[in-house]
Coordinates of C-alpha atoms in Angstrom, one line a residue:
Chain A
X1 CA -143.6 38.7 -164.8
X2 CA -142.7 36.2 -167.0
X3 CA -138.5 36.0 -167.1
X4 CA -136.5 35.3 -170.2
X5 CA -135.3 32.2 -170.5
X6 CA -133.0 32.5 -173.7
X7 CA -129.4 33.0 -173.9
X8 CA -127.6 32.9 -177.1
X9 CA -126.4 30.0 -178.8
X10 CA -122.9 29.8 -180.7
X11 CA -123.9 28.4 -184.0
X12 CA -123.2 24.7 -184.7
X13 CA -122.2 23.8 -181.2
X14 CA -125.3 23.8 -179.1
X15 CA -127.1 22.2 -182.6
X16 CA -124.2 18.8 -182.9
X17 CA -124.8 18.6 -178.9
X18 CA -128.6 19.0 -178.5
X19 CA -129.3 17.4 -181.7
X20 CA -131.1 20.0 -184.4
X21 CA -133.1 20.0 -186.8
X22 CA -131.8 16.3 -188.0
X23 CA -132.4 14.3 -184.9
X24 CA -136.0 16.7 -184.9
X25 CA -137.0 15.4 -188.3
X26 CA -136.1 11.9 -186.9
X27 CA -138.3 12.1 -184.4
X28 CA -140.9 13.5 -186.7
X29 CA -140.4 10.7 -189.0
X30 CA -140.7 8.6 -186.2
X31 CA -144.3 9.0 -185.9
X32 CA -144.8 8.3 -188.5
X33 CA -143.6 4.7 -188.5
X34 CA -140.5 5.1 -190.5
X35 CA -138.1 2.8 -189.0
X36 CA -134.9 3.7 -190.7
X37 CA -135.6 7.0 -189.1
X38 CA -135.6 5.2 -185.7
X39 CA -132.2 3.5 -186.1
X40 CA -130.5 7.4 -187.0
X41 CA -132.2 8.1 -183.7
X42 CA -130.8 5.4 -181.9
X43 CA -127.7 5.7 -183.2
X44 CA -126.9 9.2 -182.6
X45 CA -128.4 9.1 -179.2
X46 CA -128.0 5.7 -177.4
X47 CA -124.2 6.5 -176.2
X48 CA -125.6 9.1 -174.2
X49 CA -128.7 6.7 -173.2
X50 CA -126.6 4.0 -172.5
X51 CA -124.6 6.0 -170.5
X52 CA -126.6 7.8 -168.8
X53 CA -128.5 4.8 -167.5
X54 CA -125.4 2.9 -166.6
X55 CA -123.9 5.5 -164.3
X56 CA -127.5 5.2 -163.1
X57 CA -128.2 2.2 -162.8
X58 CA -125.1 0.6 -162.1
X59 CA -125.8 -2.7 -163.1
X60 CA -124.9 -3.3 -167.3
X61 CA -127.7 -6.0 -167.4
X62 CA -130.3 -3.2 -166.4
X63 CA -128.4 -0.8 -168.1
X64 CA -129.6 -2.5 -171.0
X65 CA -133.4 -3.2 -170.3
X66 CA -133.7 0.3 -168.9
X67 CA -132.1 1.6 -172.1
X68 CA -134.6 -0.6 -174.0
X69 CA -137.9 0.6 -172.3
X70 CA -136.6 4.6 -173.5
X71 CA -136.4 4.0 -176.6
X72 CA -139.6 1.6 -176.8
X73 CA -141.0 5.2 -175.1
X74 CA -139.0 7.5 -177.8
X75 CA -140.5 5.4 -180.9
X76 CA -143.9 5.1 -179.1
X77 CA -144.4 8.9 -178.0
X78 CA -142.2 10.4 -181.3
X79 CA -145.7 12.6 -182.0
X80 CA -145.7 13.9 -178.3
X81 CA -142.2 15.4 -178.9
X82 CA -142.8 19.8 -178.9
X83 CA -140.0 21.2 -180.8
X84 CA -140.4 24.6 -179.0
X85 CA -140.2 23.3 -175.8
X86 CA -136.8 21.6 -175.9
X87 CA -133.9 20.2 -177.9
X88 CA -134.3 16.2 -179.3
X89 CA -131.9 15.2 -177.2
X90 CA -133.2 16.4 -174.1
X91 CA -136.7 14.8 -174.7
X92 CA -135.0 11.6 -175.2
X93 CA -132.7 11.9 -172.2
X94 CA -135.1 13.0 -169.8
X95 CA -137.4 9.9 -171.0
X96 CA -133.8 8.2 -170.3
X97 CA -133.3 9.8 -166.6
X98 CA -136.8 9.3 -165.3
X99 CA -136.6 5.4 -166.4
X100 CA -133.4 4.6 -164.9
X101 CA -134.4 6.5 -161.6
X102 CA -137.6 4.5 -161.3
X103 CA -136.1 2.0 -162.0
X104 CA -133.6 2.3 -158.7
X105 CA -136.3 3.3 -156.7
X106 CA -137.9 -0.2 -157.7
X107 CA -135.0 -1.4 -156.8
X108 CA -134.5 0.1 -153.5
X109 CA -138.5 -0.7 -152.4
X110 CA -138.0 -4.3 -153.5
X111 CA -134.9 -4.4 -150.9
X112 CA -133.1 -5.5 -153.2
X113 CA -130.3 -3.0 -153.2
X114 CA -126.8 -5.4 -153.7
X115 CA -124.5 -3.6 -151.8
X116 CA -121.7 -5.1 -154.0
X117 CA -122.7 -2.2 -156.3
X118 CA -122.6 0.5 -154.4
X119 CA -118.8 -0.4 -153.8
X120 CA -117.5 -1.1 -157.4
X121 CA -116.3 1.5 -159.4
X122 CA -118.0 1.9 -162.5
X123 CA -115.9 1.2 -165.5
X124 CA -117.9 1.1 -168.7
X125 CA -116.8 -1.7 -171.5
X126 CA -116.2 0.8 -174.2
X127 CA -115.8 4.3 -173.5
X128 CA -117.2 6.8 -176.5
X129 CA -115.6 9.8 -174.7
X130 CA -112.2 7.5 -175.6
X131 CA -113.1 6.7 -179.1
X132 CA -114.8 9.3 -180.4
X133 CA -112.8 13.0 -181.1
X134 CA -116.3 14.6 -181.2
X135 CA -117.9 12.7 -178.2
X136 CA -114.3 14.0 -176.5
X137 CA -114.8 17.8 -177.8
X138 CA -118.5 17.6 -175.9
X139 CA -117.5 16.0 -173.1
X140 CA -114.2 18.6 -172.3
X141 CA -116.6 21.8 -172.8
X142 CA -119.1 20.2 -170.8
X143 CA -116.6 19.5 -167.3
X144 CA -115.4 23.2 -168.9
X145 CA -118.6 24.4 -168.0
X146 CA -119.1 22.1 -164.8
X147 CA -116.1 24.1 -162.9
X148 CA -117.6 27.5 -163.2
X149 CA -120.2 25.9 -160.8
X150 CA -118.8 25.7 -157.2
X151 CA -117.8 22.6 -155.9
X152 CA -121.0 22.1 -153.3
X153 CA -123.4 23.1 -156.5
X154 CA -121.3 20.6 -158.7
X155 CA -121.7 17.8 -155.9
X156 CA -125.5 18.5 -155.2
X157 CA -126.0 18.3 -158.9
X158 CA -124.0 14.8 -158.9
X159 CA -125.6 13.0 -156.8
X160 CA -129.3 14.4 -157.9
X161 CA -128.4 14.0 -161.4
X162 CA -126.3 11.0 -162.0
X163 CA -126.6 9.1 -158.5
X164 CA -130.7 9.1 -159.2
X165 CA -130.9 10.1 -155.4
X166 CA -134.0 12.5 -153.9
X167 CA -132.8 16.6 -153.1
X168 CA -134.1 15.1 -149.3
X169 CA -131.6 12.3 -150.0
X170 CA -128.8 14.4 -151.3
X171 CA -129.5 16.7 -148.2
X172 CA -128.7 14.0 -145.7
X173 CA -125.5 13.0 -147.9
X174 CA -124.1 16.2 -147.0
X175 CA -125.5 17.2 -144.0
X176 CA -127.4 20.3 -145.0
X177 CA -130.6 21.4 -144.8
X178 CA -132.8 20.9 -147.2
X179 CA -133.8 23.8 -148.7
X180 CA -129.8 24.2 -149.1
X181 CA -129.6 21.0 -151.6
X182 CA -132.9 22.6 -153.6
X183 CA -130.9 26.1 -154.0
X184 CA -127.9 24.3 -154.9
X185 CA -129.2 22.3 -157.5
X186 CA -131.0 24.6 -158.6
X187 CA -128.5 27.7 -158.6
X188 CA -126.0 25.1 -159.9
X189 CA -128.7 24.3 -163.0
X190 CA -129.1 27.8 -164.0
X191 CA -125.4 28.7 -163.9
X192 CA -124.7 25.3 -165.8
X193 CA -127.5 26.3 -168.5
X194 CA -126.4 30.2 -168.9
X195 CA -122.6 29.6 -169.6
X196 CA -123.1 26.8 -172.2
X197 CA -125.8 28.7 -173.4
X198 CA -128.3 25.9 -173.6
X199 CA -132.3 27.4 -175.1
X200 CA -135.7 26.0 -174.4
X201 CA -135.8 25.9 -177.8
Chain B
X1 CA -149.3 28.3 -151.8
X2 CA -145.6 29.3 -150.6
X3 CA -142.9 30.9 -152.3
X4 CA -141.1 27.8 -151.8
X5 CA -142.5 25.7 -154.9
X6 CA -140.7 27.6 -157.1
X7 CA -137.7 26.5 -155.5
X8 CA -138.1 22.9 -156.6
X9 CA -138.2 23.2 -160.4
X10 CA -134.2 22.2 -160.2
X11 CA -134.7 19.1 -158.3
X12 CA -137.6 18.2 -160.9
X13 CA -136.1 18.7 -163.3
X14 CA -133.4 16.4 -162.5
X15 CA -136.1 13.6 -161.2
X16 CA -134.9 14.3 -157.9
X17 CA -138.0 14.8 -156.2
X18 CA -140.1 11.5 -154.6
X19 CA -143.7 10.8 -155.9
X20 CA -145.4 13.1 -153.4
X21 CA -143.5 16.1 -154.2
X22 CA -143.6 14.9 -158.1
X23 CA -147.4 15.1 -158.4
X24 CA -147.6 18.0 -156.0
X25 CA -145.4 20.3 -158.5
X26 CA -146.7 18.7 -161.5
X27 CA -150.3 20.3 -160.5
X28 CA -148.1 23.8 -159.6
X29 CA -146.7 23.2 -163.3
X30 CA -150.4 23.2 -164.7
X31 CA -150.5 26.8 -163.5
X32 CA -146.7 28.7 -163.9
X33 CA -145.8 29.2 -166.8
X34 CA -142.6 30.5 -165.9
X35 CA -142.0 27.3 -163.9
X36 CA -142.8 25.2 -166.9
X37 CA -140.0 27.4 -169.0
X38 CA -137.7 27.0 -166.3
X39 CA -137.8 23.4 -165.9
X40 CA -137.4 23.2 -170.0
X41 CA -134.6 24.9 -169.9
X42 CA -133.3 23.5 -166.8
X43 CA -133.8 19.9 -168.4
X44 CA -131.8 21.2 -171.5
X45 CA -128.6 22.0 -168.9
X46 CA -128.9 18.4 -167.7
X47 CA -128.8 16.7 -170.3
X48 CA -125.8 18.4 -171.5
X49 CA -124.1 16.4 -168.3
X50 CA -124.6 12.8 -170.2
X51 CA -121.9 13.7 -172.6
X52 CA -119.5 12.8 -169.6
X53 CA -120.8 9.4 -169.5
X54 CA -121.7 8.5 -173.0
X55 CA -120.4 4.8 -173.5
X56 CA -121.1 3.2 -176.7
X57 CA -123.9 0.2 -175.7
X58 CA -123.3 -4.1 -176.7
X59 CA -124.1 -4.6 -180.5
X60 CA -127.3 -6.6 -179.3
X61 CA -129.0 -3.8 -177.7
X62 CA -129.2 -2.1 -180.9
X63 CA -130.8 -5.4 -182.9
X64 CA -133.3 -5.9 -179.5
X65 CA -134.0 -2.3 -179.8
X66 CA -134.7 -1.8 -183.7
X67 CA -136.6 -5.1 -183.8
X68 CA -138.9 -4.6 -180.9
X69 CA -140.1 -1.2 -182.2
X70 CA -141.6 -3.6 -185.0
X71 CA -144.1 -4.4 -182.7
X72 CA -145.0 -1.3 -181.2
X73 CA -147.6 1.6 -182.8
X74 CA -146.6 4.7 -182.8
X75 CA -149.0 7.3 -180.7
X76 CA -150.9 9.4 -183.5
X77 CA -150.7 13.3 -182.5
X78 CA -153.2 14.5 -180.7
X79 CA -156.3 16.1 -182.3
X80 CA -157.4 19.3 -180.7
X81 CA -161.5 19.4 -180.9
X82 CA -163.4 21.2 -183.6
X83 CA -166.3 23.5 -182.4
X84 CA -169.1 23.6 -184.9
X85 CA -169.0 27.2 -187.0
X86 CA -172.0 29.1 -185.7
X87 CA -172.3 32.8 -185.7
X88 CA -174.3 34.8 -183.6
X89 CA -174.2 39.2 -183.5
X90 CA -173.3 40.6 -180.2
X91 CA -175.3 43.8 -179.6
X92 CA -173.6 46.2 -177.0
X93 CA -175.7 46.9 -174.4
X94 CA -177.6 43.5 -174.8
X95 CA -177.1 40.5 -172.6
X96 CA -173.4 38.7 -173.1
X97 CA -174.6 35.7 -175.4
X98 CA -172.1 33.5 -176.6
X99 CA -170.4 33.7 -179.8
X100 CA -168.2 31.2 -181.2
X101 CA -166.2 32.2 -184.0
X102 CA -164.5 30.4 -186.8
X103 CA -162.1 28.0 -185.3
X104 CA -158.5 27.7 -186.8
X105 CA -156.9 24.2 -186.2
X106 CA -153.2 24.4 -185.6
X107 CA -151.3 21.3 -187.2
X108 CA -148.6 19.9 -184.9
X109 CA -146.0 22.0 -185.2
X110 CA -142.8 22.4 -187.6
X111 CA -139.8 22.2 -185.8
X112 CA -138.4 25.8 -186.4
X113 CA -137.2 27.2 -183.7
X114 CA -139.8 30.4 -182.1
X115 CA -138.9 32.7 -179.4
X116 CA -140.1 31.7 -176.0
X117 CA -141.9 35.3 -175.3
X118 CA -145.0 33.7 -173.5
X119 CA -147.5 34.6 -176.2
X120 CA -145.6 32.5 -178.8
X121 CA -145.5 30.0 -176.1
X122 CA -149.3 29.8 -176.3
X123 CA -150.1 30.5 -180.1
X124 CA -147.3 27.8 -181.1
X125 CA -148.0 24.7 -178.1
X126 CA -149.3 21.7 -179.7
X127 CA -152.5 21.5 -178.7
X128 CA -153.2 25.6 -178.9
X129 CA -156.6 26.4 -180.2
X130 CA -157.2 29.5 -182.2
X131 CA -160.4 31.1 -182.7
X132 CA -160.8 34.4 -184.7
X133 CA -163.5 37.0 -184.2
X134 CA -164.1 40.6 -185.6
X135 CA -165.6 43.0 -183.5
X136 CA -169.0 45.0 -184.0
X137 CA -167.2 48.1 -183.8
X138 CA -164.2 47.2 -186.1
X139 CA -160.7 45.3 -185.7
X140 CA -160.5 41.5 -184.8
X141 CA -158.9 39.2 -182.3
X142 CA -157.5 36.0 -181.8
X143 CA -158.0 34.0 -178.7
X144 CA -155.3 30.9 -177.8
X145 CA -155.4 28.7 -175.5
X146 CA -153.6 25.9 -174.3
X147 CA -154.5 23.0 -171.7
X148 CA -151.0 22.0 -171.4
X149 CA -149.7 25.3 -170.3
X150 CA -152.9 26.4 -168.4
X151 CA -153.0 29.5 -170.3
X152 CA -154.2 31.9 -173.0
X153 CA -153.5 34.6 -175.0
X154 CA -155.1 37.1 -177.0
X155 CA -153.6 39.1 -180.5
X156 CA -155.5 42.1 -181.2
X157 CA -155.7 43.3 -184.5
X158 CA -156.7 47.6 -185.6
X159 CA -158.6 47.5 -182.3
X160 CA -160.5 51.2 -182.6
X161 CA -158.4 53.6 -180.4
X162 CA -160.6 54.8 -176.8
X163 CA -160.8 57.9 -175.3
X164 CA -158.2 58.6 -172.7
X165 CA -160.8 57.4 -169.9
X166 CA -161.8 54.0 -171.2
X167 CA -159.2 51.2 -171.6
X168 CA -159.5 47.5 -173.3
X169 CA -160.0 44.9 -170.6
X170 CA -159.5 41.0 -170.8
X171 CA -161.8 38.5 -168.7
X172 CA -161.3 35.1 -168.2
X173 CA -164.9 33.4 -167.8
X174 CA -164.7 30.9 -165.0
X175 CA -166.3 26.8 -165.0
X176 CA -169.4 29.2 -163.0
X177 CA -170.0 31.7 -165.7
X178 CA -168.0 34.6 -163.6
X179 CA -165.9 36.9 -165.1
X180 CA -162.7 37.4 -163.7
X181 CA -160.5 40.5 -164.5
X182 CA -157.7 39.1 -166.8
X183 CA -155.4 41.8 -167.9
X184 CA -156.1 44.4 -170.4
X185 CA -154.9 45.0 -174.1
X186 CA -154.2 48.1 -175.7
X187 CA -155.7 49.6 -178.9
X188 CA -154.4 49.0 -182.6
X189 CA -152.1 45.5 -183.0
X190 CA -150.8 44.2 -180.0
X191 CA -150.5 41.1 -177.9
X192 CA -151.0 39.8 -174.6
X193 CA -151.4 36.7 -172.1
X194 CA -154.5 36.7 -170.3
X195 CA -153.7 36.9 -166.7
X196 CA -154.7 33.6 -164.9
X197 CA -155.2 29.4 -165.3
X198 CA -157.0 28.8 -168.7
X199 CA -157.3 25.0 -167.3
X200 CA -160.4 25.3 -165.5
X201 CA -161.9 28.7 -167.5
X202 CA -164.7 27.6 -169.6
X203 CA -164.3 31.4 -172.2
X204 CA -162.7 34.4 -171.7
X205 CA -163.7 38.0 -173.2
X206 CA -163.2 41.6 -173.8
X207 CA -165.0 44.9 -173.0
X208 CA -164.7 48.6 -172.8
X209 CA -164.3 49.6 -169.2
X210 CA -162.9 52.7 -167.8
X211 CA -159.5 53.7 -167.9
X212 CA -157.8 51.5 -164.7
X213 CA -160.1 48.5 -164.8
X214 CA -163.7 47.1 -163.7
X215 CA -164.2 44.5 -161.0
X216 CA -166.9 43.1 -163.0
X217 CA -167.6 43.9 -166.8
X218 CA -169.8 47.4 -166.6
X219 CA -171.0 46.8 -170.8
X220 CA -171.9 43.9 -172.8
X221 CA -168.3 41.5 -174.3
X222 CA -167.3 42.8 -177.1
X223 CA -166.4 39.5 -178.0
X224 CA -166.5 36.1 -175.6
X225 CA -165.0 33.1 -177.0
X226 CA -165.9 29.4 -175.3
X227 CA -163.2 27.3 -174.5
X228 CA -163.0 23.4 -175.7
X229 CA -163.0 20.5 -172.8
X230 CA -158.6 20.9 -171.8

């Protein structure tokens, strides 16, 4: 019936990457209207935010308002947050992702797609993954982890994930059918989740 | 429904989906629990990929973010509703009337971590609502339920063993007053998930039946517990 979703966790790593009990109290606090609380949240999240939005997004100038409107959401919802559902830093990310996606569909709907975008390479201002020996640590286990995926799982996942596009989109992209994108994003997802050994916590 | 819905948790989770197919699985989520813990975890291995693009924001989105928080209220948790104490005996072989036990409010939860077995899932969700009950003929129970995972559980406490041809069974009580068969739970300390959407079920209950199930309760509840609005 009901599968096991668990894997084990090596100590400390999963908890400095998906937050832990700190970044868990900051939320908590956060309900609480405790500001200071906010600005530890911000400040050990909004690289990945930021990030995250801009590869999105594209565009730095709604990189920013999109990474505005999350954490307006994190500090508004912080007593919504389920600690045995999930990590802190997924909750804020996913509130991250689902902003900057609307925000290129809005985009896309208005017409106003600028096609300048789609051609420049992104290449952010300052790069934590350059500055930061920890940020580097993550992000080397992380593309670790990425090539035990194959390369069509990695690509599906790509262009779902961090192009913001539809599974019928990403279908189209690379000419398959579309219940092939859903299995491999999907089949990618799981295989990406059991060997970093990520919890629904 | 087909088989097929399953298959979309992945693109879900990654907000791949368009608004159609968004709203269509979000009502499929009401109802699968295991669909719910898969796109959980699923969002957990996701956001794992934003550590490949984390760039340090301008200065200024820091200020515009800290100071415009001053202006926003924070949500307050939300309250689950109190049913009124009331107590009423349950006679077997009298008509089902319903009881309402005492019920236990759950505080939003701690942050430490629980394993996701699917009762804890239940007794530990935010807005779970626990109601305690001790049966006529000895032991106790406590029913949870949750609106936001569209299920509930039961823990059994010293239930009085049965004779090899009678069995425990559970029965969700539907928005019409019927019963529907639920599962079963066995004798002495255990725990199970009633089988079924909680969403819509206005109570759910427990009787003696024979040993392999009842399609319809043969014997007065043993206990029935009533279900707040989701």
């Amino acid at each position: 019936m009901e599968r096991d979703h668990l894997s084990v966790v090596p100590d400390g790593v999963a908890a400095s990457s998906s937050g832990g009990p700190d970044l868990a109290r900051a939320i908590r606090d956060c309900a609480k209207g405790d500001h200071d609380a906010f600005a530890r949240l911000y400040d050990a999240t909004s690289a990945k935010v930021y990030g995250l939005v801009l590869r999105v997004v594209r565009d730095p100038a709604q990189a920013e308002e999109v990474s505005q409107e999350c954490f307006f959401e994190v500090w508004r919802t912080a007593s919504r947050f389920e600690p045995d559902r999930g990590s802190p830093l997924a909750w804020v990310l996913t509130i991250a992702h689902r902003r900057a996606v609307d925000r290129v569909r809005a985009v896309e709907a208005a017409g106003r797609r600028d096609r300048t975008y789609e051609r420049t390479v992104v290449a952010p201002a300052v790069d934590a993954t350059s500055e930061l020996a920890e940020a580097r640590v993550e992000a080397r286990r992380v593309r670790t982890a990425l090539q035990t995926l194959t390369a069509m799982q990695r690509e599906a996942i790509e262009l779902a994930y961090l192009g913001g596009y539809t599974h019928a989109e990403v279908a189209m992209m690379l000419e398959v059918p579309l219940g092939t994108a859903k299995t491999r994003i999907r089949d990618g997802l799981i295989r990406l989740r059991d060997v970093m050994g990520v919890t629904a916590r | 429904m087909s088989a097929d819905i399953h298959a979309l948790s992945g693109a879900y989770a990654l907000d791949a989906v368009d608004d159609q197919e968004r709203a269509d699985f979000e009502r499929h989520l009401a109802e699968c629990t295991s669909c719910q813990l898969e796109v959980d975890s699923l969002r957990e291995a996701a956001a794992q990929l934003a550590a490949t693009s984390a760039t340090v924001p301008p200065e200024t989105l820091r200020e515009q973010v800290l100071a415009g928080a001053r202006q926003i209220r924070p949500l307050p948790p939300r309250v689950p509703v109190l049913v009124p104490t009331r107590r009423r005996l349950t006679v077997l072989g009298a008509a089902a009337a319903l009881v309402l036990g005492t019920v236990v409010w759950h505080p939003w939860q701690d942050s430490t971590p629980v394993a996701a077995t699917a009762v804890s899932r239940i007794e530990h969700a935010s807005d779970a609502v626990a109601t305690e009950q001790s049966l006529a003929r000895g032991g106790s129970v406590t029913w949870y339920r949750s609106a936001s995972l569209g299920r509930a559980a039961v823990i059994a406490h010293d239930l009085p063993t049965l004779g090899a041809a009678k069995v425990y069974q559970l029965w969700l009580q539907d928005s019409a007053g019927r019963f529907i068969p639920a599962g079963f739970v066995g004798s002495g300390t255990n725990a199970t998930v009633l089988a079924g959407s909680a969403v819509t079920a206005q109570g759910a209950g427990i009787t003696v039946e024979p040993a392999g199930g009842s399609a319809q309760p043969t014997s007065a509840p043993l206990a029935l517990v009533a279900f707040g609005s989701a």
